[in-house]
mmCIF file of C-alpha atoms in Angstrom:
data_model
loop_
_atom_site.group_PDB
_atom_site.id
_atom_site.type_symbol
_atom_site.label_atom_id
_atom_site.label_comp_id
_atom_site.label_asym_id
_atom_site.label_seq_id
_atom_site.Cartn_x
_atom_site.Cartn_y
_atom_site.Cartn_z
ATOM 1 C CA MET A 1 10.631 2.785 18.514
ATOM 2 C CA GLU A 2 7.157 1.584 17.512
ATOM 3 C CA GLN A 3 5.583 -0.898 19.896
ATOM 4 C CA TYR A 4 4.319 -4.128 18.380
ATOM 5 C CA GLU A 5 0.675 -4.897 18.989
ATOM 6 C CA PRO A 6 -0.992 -8.081 17.684
ATOM 7 C CA ASP A 7 -3.430 -7.218 14.904
ATOM 8 C CA ARG A 8 -5.151 -8.845 12.003
ATOM 9 C CA LEU A 9 -4.288 -8.171 8.398
ATOM 10 C CA SER A 10 -6.747 -5.947 6.598
ATOM 11 C CA ALA A 11 -8.503 -7.408 3.571
ATOM 12 C CA ALA A 12 -6.361 -5.206 1.316
ATOM 13 C CA GLN A 13 -3.117 -6.303 2.963
ATOM 14 C CA ALA A 14 -4.121 -9.952 2.670
ATOM 15 C CA ALA A 15 -4.922 -9.430 -1.009
ATOM 16 C CA ALA A 16 -1.546 -7.794 -1.560
ATOM 17 C CA ILE A 17 0.171 -10.732 0.104
ATOM 18 C CA ARG A 18 -1.719 -13.206 -2.063
ATOM 19 C CA ARG A 19 -0.708 -11.270 -5.184
ATOM 20 C CA SER A 20 2.919 -11.310 -4.096
ATOM 21 C CA LEU A 21 2.883 -15.008 -3.280
ATOM 22 C CA ARG A 22 1.087 -15.901 -6.489
ATOM 23 C CA SER A 23 3.003 -13.874 -9.008
ATOM 24 C CA GLY A 24 5.031 -11.042 -7.528
ATOM 25 C CA ARG A 25 8.635 -10.854 -6.397
ATOM 26 C CA ALA A 26 7.822 -13.340 -3.656
ATOM 27 C CA SER A 27 7.162 -15.938 -6.352
ATOM 28 C CA LEU A 28 10.612 -15.590 -7.927
ATOM 29 C CA THR A 29 13.748 -17.488 -7.259
ATOM 30 C CA ARG A 30 16.464 -14.922 -7.320
ATOM 31 C CA ARG A 31 18.161 -16.631 -10.255
ATOM 32 C CA SER A 32 15.786 -18.985 -12.076
ATOM 33 C CA LEU A 33 12.447 -17.081 -11.755
ATOM 34 C CA LEU A 34 10.992 -19.999 -9.830
ATOM 35 C CA ARG A 35 11.073 -18.768 -6.234
ATOM 36 C CA ALA A 36 8.717 -21.035 -4.381
ATOM 37 C CA SER A 37 5.551 -19.813 -2.748
ATOM 38 C CA ALA A 38 5.215 -23.033 -0.784
ATOM 39 C CA GLY A 39 3.283 -22.400 2.374
ATOM 40 C CA GLY A 40 1.885 -19.176 0.959
ATOM 41 C CA ALA A 41 -1.718 -19.906 1.839
ATOM 42 C CA LEU A 42 -0.612 -20.932 5.298
ATOM 43 C CA ALA A 43 1.395 -17.726 5.573
ATOM 44 C CA VAL A 44 -1.630 -15.530 4.957
ATOM 45 C CA GLY A 45 -3.937 -17.467 7.224
ATOM 46 C CA GLY A 46 -1.188 -18.175 9.707
ATOM 47 C CA LEU A 47 -0.398 -14.527 10.222
ATOM 48 C CA GLY A 48 -3.965 -13.780 11.149
ATOM 49 C CA ALA A 49 -3.975 -16.719 13.539
ATOM 50 C CA LEU A 50 -0.700 -15.657 15.114
ATOM 51 C CA SER A 51 -1.983 -12.119 15.475
ATOM 52 C CA ALA A 52 -4.994 -13.324 17.415
ATOM 53 C CA CYS A 53 -3.283 -15.801 19.704
ATOM 54 C CA GLY A 54 -2.280 -13.431 22.471
ATOM 55 C CA ILE A 55 1.401 -12.844 21.727
ATOM 56 C CA PRO A 56 2.430 -10.125 24.169
ATOM 57 C CA PRO A 57 3.461 -6.714 22.861
ATOM 58 C CA ALA A 58 7.189 -6.295 22.331
ATOM 59 C CA ALA A 59 8.856 -3.902 24.702
ATOM 60 C CA LYS A 60 10.098 -0.652 23.264
ATOM 61 C CA THR A 61 13.798 -1.292 22.818
ATOM 62 C CA SER A 62 16.745 -0.555 20.577
ATOM 63 C CA GLY A 63 17.612 -4.233 20.245
ATOM 64 C CA VAL A 64 18.094 -6.997 22.793
ATOM 65 C CA SER A 65 21.267 -9.041 22.840
ATOM 66 C CA SER A 66 22.162 -12.123 24.772
ATOM 67 C CA GLU A 67 25.689 -13.063 25.707
ATOM 68 C CA ASP A 68 27.735 -13.176 22.511
ATOM 69 C CA HIS A 69 29.243 -16.653 22.158
ATOM 70 C CA SER A 70 31.118 -15.840 18.962
ATOM 71 C CA ALA A 71 34.599 -16.219 20.441
ATOM 72 C CA LYS A 72 33.981 -19.742 21.734
ATOM 73 C CA GLU A 73 31.417 -20.971 19.226
ATOM 74 C CA LYS A 74 32.895 -20.522 15.753
ATOM 75 C CA THR A 75 29.604 -20.690 13.919
ATOM 76 C CA VAL A 76 26.892 -18.465 12.462
ATOM 77 C CA ASN A 77 23.323 -19.424 11.549
ATOM 78 C CA PHE A 78 22.246 -17.648 8.340
ATOM 79 C CA SER A 79 18.681 -17.781 6.932
ATOM 80 C CA ASN A 80 18.283 -16.686 3.315
ATOM 81 C CA TRP A 81 16.062 -17.005 0.240
ATOM 82 C CA THR A 82 16.337 -19.931 -2.149
ATOM 83 C CA GLU A 83 18.740 -19.533 -5.089
ATOM 84 C CA TYR A 84 20.291 -16.466 -3.476
ATOM 85 C CA MET A 85 23.846 -17.727 -2.963
ATOM 86 C CA ASP A 86 26.602 -18.784 -5.342
ATOM 87 C CA VAL A 87 27.034 -22.538 -5.875
ATOM 88 C CA ASP A 88 29.695 -24.682 -7.538
ATOM 89 C CA GLU A 89 29.110 -26.972 -10.509
ATOM 90 C CA SER A 90 27.935 -29.766 -8.238
ATOM 91 C CA GLU A 91 25.320 -27.375 -6.819
ATOM 92 C CA LYS A 92 26.158 -28.742 -3.382
ATOM 93 C CA ARG A 93 28.753 -26.255 -2.137
ATOM 94 C CA HIS A 94 28.844 -22.495 -1.799
ATOM 95 C CA PRO A 95 32.331 -21.300 -2.762
ATOM 96 C CA THR A 96 32.147 -17.933 -0.993
ATOM 97 C CA LEU A 97 30.934 -19.503 2.252
ATOM 98 C CA ASP A 98 33.688 -22.122 2.025
ATOM 99 C CA GLU A 99 36.265 -19.347 1.613
ATOM 100 C CA PHE A 100 34.835 -17.473 4.603
ATOM 101 C CA LYS A 101 35.269 -20.577 6.758
ATOM 102 C CA ARG A 102 38.805 -21.158 5.467
ATOM 103 C CA ARG A 103 39.775 -17.600 6.288
ATOM 104 C CA THR A 104 38.026 -17.153 9.634
ATOM 105 C CA GLY A 105 37.458 -20.654 10.988
ATOM 106 C CA ILE A 106 33.759 -19.794 11.313
ATOM 107 C CA THR A 107 31.321 -22.382 9.974
ATOM 108 C CA VAL A 108 28.174 -21.011 8.360
ATOM 109 C CA LYS A 109 25.024 -23.029 8.909
ATOM 110 C CA TYR A 110 23.292 -21.805 5.768
ATOM 111 C CA THR A 111 19.552 -22.429 5.511
ATOM 112 C CA GLU A 112 17.314 -21.558 2.557
ATOM 113 C CA ASP A 113 14.169 -21.246 4.641
ATOM 114 C CA ILE A 114 12.775 -17.933 3.405
ATOM 115 C CA ASN A 115 10.132 -18.496 0.735
ATOM 116 C CA ASP A 116 8.487 -15.106 1.161
ATOM 117 C CA ASN A 117 8.644 -12.267 3.666
ATOM 118 C CA VAL A 118 5.198 -12.798 5.175
ATOM 119 C CA GLU A 119 5.646 -16.502 5.768
ATOM 120 C CA PHE A 120 9.069 -15.927 7.312
ATOM 121 C CA PHE A 121 7.722 -13.187 9.557
ATOM 122 C CA GLY A 122 5.157 -15.684 10.777
ATOM 123 C CA LYS A 123 7.981 -18.104 11.660
ATOM 124 C CA ILE A 124 10.064 -15.693 13.717
ATOM 125 C CA LYS A 125 7.392 -13.404 15.186
ATOM 126 C CA PRO A 126 6.415 -15.543 18.214
ATOM 127 C CA GLN A 127 10.013 -15.794 19.482
ATOM 128 C CA LEU A 128 10.861 -12.164 18.798
ATOM 129 C CA ALA A 129 7.663 -10.891 20.423
ATOM 130 C CA ALA A 130 8.399 -13.026 23.480
ATOM 131 C CA GLY A 131 12.020 -11.877 23.685
ATOM 132 C CA GLN A 132 13.415 -15.292 22.736
ATOM 133 C CA ASP A 133 16.210 -16.494 20.479
ATOM 134 C CA THR A 134 14.997 -17.397 16.970
ATOM 135 C CA GLY A 135 17.936 -19.751 16.447
ATOM 136 C CA ARG A 136 19.195 -17.433 13.696
ATOM 137 C CA ASP A 137 22.131 -15.051 13.818
ATOM 138 C CA LEU A 138 21.574 -13.447 10.426
ATOM 139 C CA ILE A 139 18.466 -13.052 8.292
ATOM 140 C CA CYS A 140 17.784 -11.553 4.851
ATOM 141 C CA VAL A 141 14.444 -9.785 4.344
ATOM 142 C CA THR A 142 12.995 -7.172 1.990
ATOM 143 C CA ASP A 143 13.107 -3.514 2.989
ATOM 144 C CA TRP A 144 9.495 -3.154 4.159
ATOM 145 C CA LEU A 145 9.880 -6.077 6.579
ATOM 146 C CA ALA A 146 13.322 -4.884 7.664
ATOM 147 C CA ALA A 147 11.718 -1.544 8.489
ATOM 148 C CA ARG A 148 9.012 -3.260 10.526
ATOM 149 C CA LEU A 149 11.513 -5.333 12.529
ATOM 150 C CA ILE A 150 13.563 -2.227 13.290
ATOM 151 C CA ARG A 151 10.452 -0.271 14.361
ATOM 152 C CA PHE A 152 9.436 -3.062 16.730
ATOM 153 C CA GLY A 153 12.929 -3.172 18.271
ATOM 154 C CA TRP A 154 13.418 -6.801 17.250
ATOM 155 C CA VAL A 155 16.881 -6.547 15.688
ATOM 156 C CA GLN A 156 20.231 -5.526 17.118
ATOM 157 C CA LYS A 157 22.248 -2.432 16.342
ATOM 158 C CA LEU A 158 25.369 -3.373 14.420
ATOM 159 C CA ASP A 159 28.908 -2.725 15.688
ATOM 160 C CA PRO A 160 30.727 -0.541 13.114
ATOM 161 C CA SER A 161 34.113 -1.800 14.309
ATOM 162 C CA ASN A 162 33.247 -5.218 12.863
ATOM 163 C CA LEU A 163 32.121 -3.757 9.524
ATOM 164 C CA PRO A 164 35.054 -1.809 7.999
ATOM 165 C CA HIS A 165 34.552 -3.086 4.431
ATOM 166 C CA ALA A 166 30.778 -2.677 4.605
ATOM 167 C CA PHE A 167 31.092 0.911 5.757
ATOM 168 C CA ALA A 168 33.742 1.789 3.188
ATOM 169 C CA ASN A 169 32.326 -0.047 0.158
ATOM 170 C CA LEU A 170 28.554 0.373 0.459
ATOM 171 C CA SER A 171 27.271 2.092 -2.682
ATOM 172 C CA GLN A 172 26.007 5.613 -2.117
ATOM 173 C CA GLN A 173 22.472 4.879 -3.351
ATOM 174 C CA PHE A 174 21.954 2.352 -0.545
ATOM 175 C CA ARG A 175 23.595 4.218 2.327
ATOM 176 C CA SER A 176 20.681 5.827 4.129
ATOM 177 C CA PRO A 177 17.144 4.482 3.613
ATOM 178 C CA ASP A 178 14.486 6.355 5.568
ATOM 179 C CA TRP A 179 13.727 3.253 7.624
ATOM 180 C CA ASP A 180 17.377 2.807 8.734
ATOM 181 C CA PRO A 181 19.292 6.092 8.399
ATOM 182 C CA GLY A 182 23.016 5.478 8.191
ATOM 183 C CA ARG A 183 22.481 1.699 8.141
ATOM 184 C CA ALA A 184 22.678 1.321 11.916
ATOM 185 C CA TYR A 185 20.762 -1.978 11.903
ATOM 186 C CA SER A 186 21.068 -3.396 8.387
ATOM 187 C CA TYR A 187 23.183 -3.778 5.272
ATOM 188 C CA PRO A 188 21.814 -4.604 1.821
ATOM 189 C CA TRP A 189 22.330 -8.053 0.347
ATOM 190 C CA THR A 190 21.228 -6.943 -3.105
ATOM 191 C CA GLY A 191 19.138 -4.344 -4.889
ATOM 192 C CA ILE A 192 15.961 -5.021 -6.913
ATOM 193 C CA SER A 193 15.358 -2.398 -9.610
ATOM 194 C CA THR A 194 12.176 -1.708 -11.567
ATOM 195 C CA VAL A 195 12.757 -0.585 -15.165
ATOM 196 C CA ILE A 196 10.898 -0.457 -18.473
ATOM 197 C CA ALA A 197 11.425 -3.549 -20.633
ATOM 198 C CA TYR A 198 10.308 -3.838 -24.229
ATOM 199 C CA ASN A 199 10.165 -6.208 -27.171
ATOM 200 C CA LYS A 200 11.771 -4.494 -30.176
ATOM 201 C CA LYS A 201 9.935 -6.653 -32.680
ATOM 202 C CA ALA A 202 6.557 -6.030 -31.050
ATOM 203 C CA LEU A 203 7.160 -2.275 -30.858
ATOM 204 C CA ASP A 204 7.795 -2.233 -34.622
ATOM 205 C CA GLY A 205 9.300 1.231 -34.565
ATOM 206 C CA VAL A 206 7.077 2.758 -31.861
ATOM 207 C CA GLU A 207 9.257 4.858 -29.567
ATOM 208 C CA VAL A 208 9.123 4.270 -25.823
ATOM 209 C CA LYS A 209 11.109 6.461 -23.462
ATOM 210 C CA SER A 210 8.899 6.950 -20.416
ATOM 211 C CA VAL A 211 6.032 5.715 -18.291
ATOM 212 C CA SER A 212 3.926 8.382 -20.051
ATOM 213 C CA ASP A 213 4.533 6.545 -23.324
ATOM 214 C CA LEU A 214 3.241 3.333 -21.736
ATOM 215 C CA LEU A 215 0.144 5.055 -20.392
ATOM 216 C CA ASP A 216 -0.707 7.421 -23.216
ATOM 217 C CA ASN A 217 0.561 6.241 -26.611
ATOM 218 C CA PRO A 218 -2.487 4.875 -28.484
ATOM 219 C CA LYS A 219 -0.218 2.731 -30.663
ATOM 220 C CA LEU A 220 0.491 0.620 -27.555
ATOM 221 C CA LYS A 221 -3.141 0.187 -26.514
ATOM 222 C CA GLY A 222 -3.721 -3.251 -25.012
ATOM 223 C CA ARG A 223 -0.032 -4.157 -25.235
ATOM 224 C CA VAL A 224 1.276 -2.628 -21.997
ATOM 225 C CA GLY A 225 1.935 -4.363 -18.689
ATOM 226 C CA PHE A 226 2.275 -2.930 -15.179
ATOM 227 C CA LEU A 227 3.288 -4.803 -12.042
ATOM 228 C CA SER A 228 0.992 -6.189 -9.367
ATOM 229 C CA GLU A 229 3.343 -4.839 -6.681
ATOM 230 C CA MET A 230 1.905 -1.518 -5.528
ATOM 231 C CA ARG A 231 5.212 0.120 -4.647
ATOM 232 C CA ASP A 232 6.673 -0.570 -8.080
ATOM 233 C CA SER A 233 3.750 0.499 -10.284
ATOM 234 C CA VAL A 234 2.703 3.498 -8.214
ATOM 235 C CA GLY A 235 6.318 4.473 -7.569
ATOM 236 C CA MET A 236 7.186 4.526 -11.270
ATOM 237 C CA THR A 237 4.022 6.520 -11.991
ATOM 238 C CA LEU A 238 4.822 9.041 -9.264
ATOM 239 C CA LEU A 239 8.284 9.547 -10.733
ATOM 240 C CA ASP A 240 6.799 10.122 -14.172
ATOM 241 C CA MET A 241 4.530 12.760 -12.630
ATOM 242 C CA GLY A 242 7.526 14.572 -11.143
ATOM 243 C CA LYS A 243 6.856 13.356 -7.598
ATOM 244 C CA ASP A 244 9.398 11.777 -5.264
ATOM 245 C CA PRO A 245 8.257 8.292 -4.092
ATOM 246 C CA GLY A 246 10.276 8.906 -0.948
ATOM 247 C CA LYS A 247 8.279 11.996 0.052
ATOM 248 C CA PHE A 248 4.825 11.812 -1.565
ATOM 249 C CA THR A 249 1.524 12.806 0.063
ATOM 250 C CA ASP A 250 -1.876 11.111 0.102
ATOM 251 C CA ASP A 251 -2.979 13.463 -2.674
ATOM 252 C CA ASP A 252 0.052 12.481 -4.758
ATOM 253 C CA PHE A 253 -0.778 8.809 -4.293
ATOM 254 C CA ASP A 254 -4.398 9.365 -5.278
ATOM 255 C CA ALA A 255 -3.304 11.269 -8.392
ATOM 256 C CA ALA A 256 -1.048 8.376 -9.425
ATOM 257 C CA ILE A 257 -3.892 5.892 -8.911
ATOM 258 C CA ALA A 258 -6.213 8.096 -10.970
ATOM 259 C CA ARG A 259 -3.672 8.214 -13.782
ATOM 260 C CA LEU A 260 -3.329 4.450 -13.798
ATOM 261 C CA GLN A 261 -7.125 4.056 -13.612
ATOM 262 C CA LYS A 262 -7.522 6.199 -16.721
ATOM 263 C CA ALA A 263 -5.142 3.881 -18.588
ATOM 264 C CA VAL A 264 -7.069 0.839 -17.361
ATOM 265 C CA ASP A 265 -10.423 2.326 -18.376
ATOM 266 C CA LYS A 266 -9.329 3.040 -21.935
ATOM 267 C CA GLY A 267 -7.723 -0.399 -22.342
ATOM 268 C CA GLN A 268 -4.163 0.890 -22.531
ATOM 269 C CA ILE A 269 -2.918 -1.471 -19.799
ATOM 270 C CA ARG A 270 -3.424 -5.094 -20.820
ATOM 271 C CA ARG A 271 -3.029 -6.379 -17.282
ATOM 272 C CA PHE A 272 -1.141 -6.132 -13.991
ATOM 273 C CA THR A 273 1.279 -9.013 -13.560
ATOM 274 C CA GLY A 274 3.858 -10.582 -11.350
ATOM 275 C CA ASN A 275 6.888 -12.173 -12.943
ATOM 276 C CA ASP A 276 4.631 -13.872 -15.493
ATOM 277 C CA TYR A 277 5.174 -10.775 -17.633
ATOM 278 C CA THR A 278 8.325 -12.550 -18.826
ATOM 279 C CA SER A 279 6.383 -14.831 -21.150
ATOM 280 C CA ASP A 280 4.133 -11.989 -22.383
ATOM 281 C CA LEU A 281 7.188 -9.913 -23.183
ATOM 282 C CA THR A 282 9.160 -12.591 -25.006
ATOM 283 C CA LYS A 283 6.094 -13.637 -27.040
ATOM 284 C CA GLY A 284 5.326 -10.022 -27.938
ATOM 285 C CA ASP A 285 1.911 -9.903 -26.221
ATOM 286 C CA PHE A 286 3.450 -7.028 -24.282
ATOM 287 C CA ALA A 287 5.217 -4.509 -26.466
ATOM 288 C CA ALA A 288 6.508 -2.844 -23.289
ATOM 289 C CA CYS A 289 6.025 -3.225 -19.554
ATOM 290 C CA LEU A 290 7.426 -2.510 -16.135
ATOM 291 C CA ALA A 291 9.913 -5.229 -15.217
ATOM 292 C CA TRP A 292 12.424 -6.264 -12.573
ATOM 293 C CA ALA A 293 16.038 -5.852 -13.610
ATOM 294 C CA GLY A 294 17.146 -9.319 -12.480
ATOM 295 C CA ASP A 295 14.622 -10.845 -14.890
ATOM 296 C CA VAL A 296 15.683 -8.563 -17.718
ATOM 297 C CA VAL A 297 19.320 -9.661 -17.399
ATOM 298 C CA GLN A 298 18.247 -13.230 -18.080
ATOM 299 C CA LEU A 299 15.619 -12.378 -20.711
ATOM 300 C CA LYS A 300 18.141 -10.356 -22.723
ATOM 301 C CA ALA A 301 20.531 -13.301 -22.659
ATOM 302 C CA ASP A 302 17.829 -15.573 -24.084
ATOM 303 C CA SER A 303 16.033 -13.251 -26.518
ATOM 304 C CA PRO A 304 17.578 -10.708 -28.936
ATOM 305 C CA ASP A 305 14.249 -8.843 -29.100
ATOM 306 C CA VAL A 306 14.149 -7.944 -25.391
ATOM 307 C CA ASP A 307 15.828 -4.816 -24.075
ATOM 308 C CA PHE A 308 15.282 -2.209 -21.366
ATOM 309 C CA LEU A 309 15.456 1.504 -20.682
ATOM 310 C CA ILE A 310 15.747 3.777 -17.673
ATOM 311 C CA PRO A 311 13.281 6.692 -17.882
ATOM 312 C CA ASP A 312 14.736 10.172 -17.455
ATOM 313 C CA SER A 313 12.336 10.577 -14.532
ATOM 314 C CA GLY A 314 14.067 7.754 -12.643
ATOM 315 C CA TYR A 315 13.340 4.212 -11.529
ATOM 316 C CA MET A 316 12.399 2.337 -8.357
ATOM 317 C CA THR A 317 14.850 0.261 -6.335
ATOM 318 C CA SER A 318 14.102 -1.840 -3.276
ATOM 319 C CA THR A 319 16.536 -3.995 -1.300
ATOM 320 C CA ASP A 320 16.859 -7.305 0.469
ATOM 321 C CA ASN A 321 18.739 -6.723 3.701
ATOM 322 C CA LEU A 322 20.885 -8.477 6.301
ATOM 323 C CA LEU A 323 19.921 -8.044 9.967
ATOM 324 C CA VAL A 324 20.867 -9.653 13.294
ATOM 325 C CA PRO A 325 17.770 -10.639 15.331
ATOM 326 C CA ASN A 326 17.465 -10.015 19.048
ATOM 327 C CA LYS A 327 18.996 -12.690 21.277
ATOM 328 C CA ALA A 328 21.243 -14.024 18.496
ATOM 329 C CA ARG A 329 24.087 -16.042 20.063
ATOM 330 C CA HIS A 330 26.746 -15.153 17.474
ATOM 331 C CA LYS A 331 26.372 -11.463 16.705
ATOM 332 C CA THR A 332 30.053 -10.771 16.073
ATOM 333 C CA ASN A 333 30.345 -13.756 13.741
ATOM 334 C CA ALA A 334 27.280 -12.518 11.852
ATOM 335 C CA GLU A 335 28.810 -9.057 11.515
ATOM 336 C CA ARG A 336 32.023 -10.570 10.191
ATOM 337 C CA LEU A 337 30.015 -12.453 7.559
ATOM 338 C CA ILE A 338 28.195 -9.272 6.532
ATOM 339 C CA ASP A 339 31.518 -7.479 6.216
ATOM 340 C CA TYR A 340 33.026 -10.310 4.159
ATOM 341 C CA TYR A 341 30.383 -9.861 1.451
ATOM 342 C CA PHE A 342 31.366 -6.216 1.101
ATOM 343 C CA GLU A 343 34.867 -7.174 0.011
ATOM 344 C CA PRO A 344 35.161 -6.892 -3.786
ATOM 345 C CA LYS A 345 36.072 -10.498 -4.554
ATOM 346 C CA PRO A 346 33.250 -12.340 -2.722
ATOM 347 C CA ALA A 347 30.807 -9.579 -3.710
ATOM 348 C CA ALA A 348 31.726 -10.148 -7.365
ATOM 349 C CA GLN A 349 31.321 -13.917 -7.054
ATOM 350 C CA LEU A 350 27.865 -13.437 -5.574
ATOM 351 C CA ALA A 351 26.808 -10.883 -8.195
ATOM 352 C CA ALA A 352 27.969 -13.131 -11.036
ATOM 353 C CA TYR A 353 25.616 -15.828 -9.809
ATOM 354 C CA ILE A 354 22.449 -14.022 -8.730
ATOM 355 C CA ASN A 355 22.483 -11.208 -11.367
ATOM 356 C CA TYR A 356 20.777 -8.603 -9.186
ATOM 357 C CA VAL A 357 22.077 -5.119 -8.338
ATOM 358 C CA CYS A 358 25.323 -5.371 -6.407
ATOM 359 C CA PRO A 359 25.384 -2.837 -3.528
ATOM 360 C CA VAL A 360 29.192 -2.928 -3.265
ATOM 361 C CA ASP A 361 31.459 -0.327 -4.828
ATOM 362 C CA GLY A 362 34.729 -1.406 -6.413
ATOM 363 C CA VAL A 363 33.730 -4.867 -7.691
ATOM 364 C CA LYS A 364 33.872 -4.249 -11.439
ATOM 365 C CA ALA A 365 37.450 -5.467 -11.966
ATOM 366 C CA GLU A 366 36.805 -8.628 -9.946
ATOM 367 C CA LEU A 367 33.499 -9.281 -11.702
ATOM 368 C CA ALA A 368 35.141 -8.835 -15.120
ATOM 369 C CA LYS A 369 37.488 -11.727 -14.291
ATOM 370 C CA ILE A 370 34.414 -13.945 -13.877
ATOM 371 C CA ASP A 371 31.972 -12.498 -16.425
ATOM 372 C CA GLU A 372 32.874 -9.441 -18.482
ATOM 373 C CA ASP A 373 29.316 -8.985 -19.728
ATOM 374 C CA ALA A 374 28.018 -8.882 -16.164
ATOM 375 C CA ALA A 375 30.698 -6.366 -15.196
ATOM 376 C CA ASN A 376 29.507 -4.042 -17.968
ATOM 377 C CA ASN A 377 25.794 -4.534 -17.300
ATOM 378 C CA PRO A 378 24.246 -1.471 -15.604
ATOM 379 C CA LEU A 379 21.436 -3.654 -14.260
ATOM 380 C CA ILE A 380 24.033 -5.413 -12.094
ATOM 381 C CA LEU A 381 26.552 -2.621 -11.583
ATOM 382 C CA PRO A 382 24.766 0.710 -12.103
ATOM 383 C CA ASP A 383 27.013 3.512 -13.288
ATOM 384 C CA LYS A 384 26.903 6.871 -11.502
ATOM 385 C CA GLU A 385 24.331 8.293 -13.901
ATOM 386 C CA MET A 386 21.983 5.350 -13.460
ATOM 387 C CA ALA A 387 22.482 5.166 -9.679
ATOM 388 C CA ALA A 388 21.581 8.850 -9.423
ATOM 389 C CA LYS A 389 18.157 8.075 -10.909
ATOM 390 C CA SER A 390 17.359 5.381 -8.336
ATOM 391 C CA ARG A 391 14.535 6.102 -5.905
ATOM 392 C CA ALA A 392 12.998 4.146 -3.038
ATOM 393 C CA PHE A 393 9.371 4.053 -1.914
ATOM 394 C CA ARG A 394 9.044 5.693 1.489
ATOM 395 C CA SER A 395 8.141 3.745 4.599
ATOM 396 C CA LEU A 396 4.426 3.448 5.276
ATOM 397 C CA SER A 397 2.519 3.403 8.534
ATOM 398 C CA SER A 398 0.093 0.539 9.054
ATOM 399 C CA LYS A 399 -2.794 2.918 8.381
ATOM 400 C CA GLU A 400 -1.232 4.146 5.133
ATOM 401 C CA GLU A 401 -0.417 0.668 3.939
ATOM 402 C CA THR A 402 -3.997 -0.492 4.476
ATOM 403 C CA ALA A 403 -5.470 2.512 2.685
ATOM 404 C CA TYR A 404 -3.026 2.409 -0.225
ATOM 405 C CA GLU A 405 -3.355 -1.325 -0.781
ATOM 406 C CA GLU A 406 -7.151 -1.024 -0.797
ATOM 407 C CA LYS A 407 -6.978 1.614 -3.519
ATOM 408 C CA PHE A 408 -4.445 -0.361 -5.542
ATOM 409 C CA ALA A 409 -6.476 -3.569 -5.195
ATOM 410 C CA LYS A 410 -9.540 -1.763 -6.543
ATOM 411 C CA LEU A 411 -7.461 -0.498 -9.470
ATOM 412 C CA THR A 412 -6.072 -3.911 -10.394
ATOM 413 C CA GLY A 413 -9.233 -5.883 -9.663
ATOM 414 C CA ALA A 414 -7.398 -8.047 -7.136
#
């Protein structure tokens, strides 16, 4: 278990955070593409301040629990992203949470207080580092932060006896990330896939099947977009080069950067973007680009010219994940809530609303009752062939992350 030591963000890491807050996945709402970055500037500066304020190192531990009050206190405190839960027509109630309470008697205090991973980490770090209760029983964070919390020993190991549906129904592609083998500490809330999107009208007959086509076809010069998220753009390039993003070396990373740099130098890549590629793509300024699947679902619904493809080389998938922090008062209740969302019916209701990759097997029939198009959409429910092409970016050490972000920042001009 890695020991937490207070440290300042490197210039490259701070730049990466600013990119993410300004225009990356951290700037999206999970449904409406408007995820707030409120407090983003504070998050970047605040992290540095927190790092320098003498928070003691966390003890090496496999998770610290307090007395579990679940049996007597029928409640669970759940922190999540904005627009990341189903709502009714009034937009005031969450039908799946209401059903969970009806069935179990457990009230969910649901708070949309995660605007981005870095800001949220700044909120909970002082309590976790000091071995204190954060006031939250369940949190939802992206894989790189989940990995960090697990390494620091700041989240609790889950009890499999409380997670029968989660264990049975978790999709194979999400079962064993390198940062949490066997899902001992986490379960995925949803998957976030990176694919190639294109505008059929703008392509005007030009064939695109791979990242190589984006980087090398002179007919697309100046009309190609890549993402400002390092793991997505470099990961997709590594795959195209025949490298596994889950096992690559420093030399592999440098080769991917060099390949992207060549495309930048010759004007092939128009620019690196966050989710603002959506307007470039629909207008035809981008003929093709890397894109996030949740956006593409909505863009396809609004524009007949927009479509997507999965390269034969594969595609990148990251996850947002549910974890129980140390000292949580209602661990068993939190585990029961995790397990509930791995039942087909509530999983289908959630997927129909948020339109991201559902990590639960066996939901297609239930989802078809709600939205047949969604049930047949491989961006929401990947078939076996598509799931087999999914790859995840390997965990990075602090040293690697600093070095890689510096190189990527130089590439993108950030």
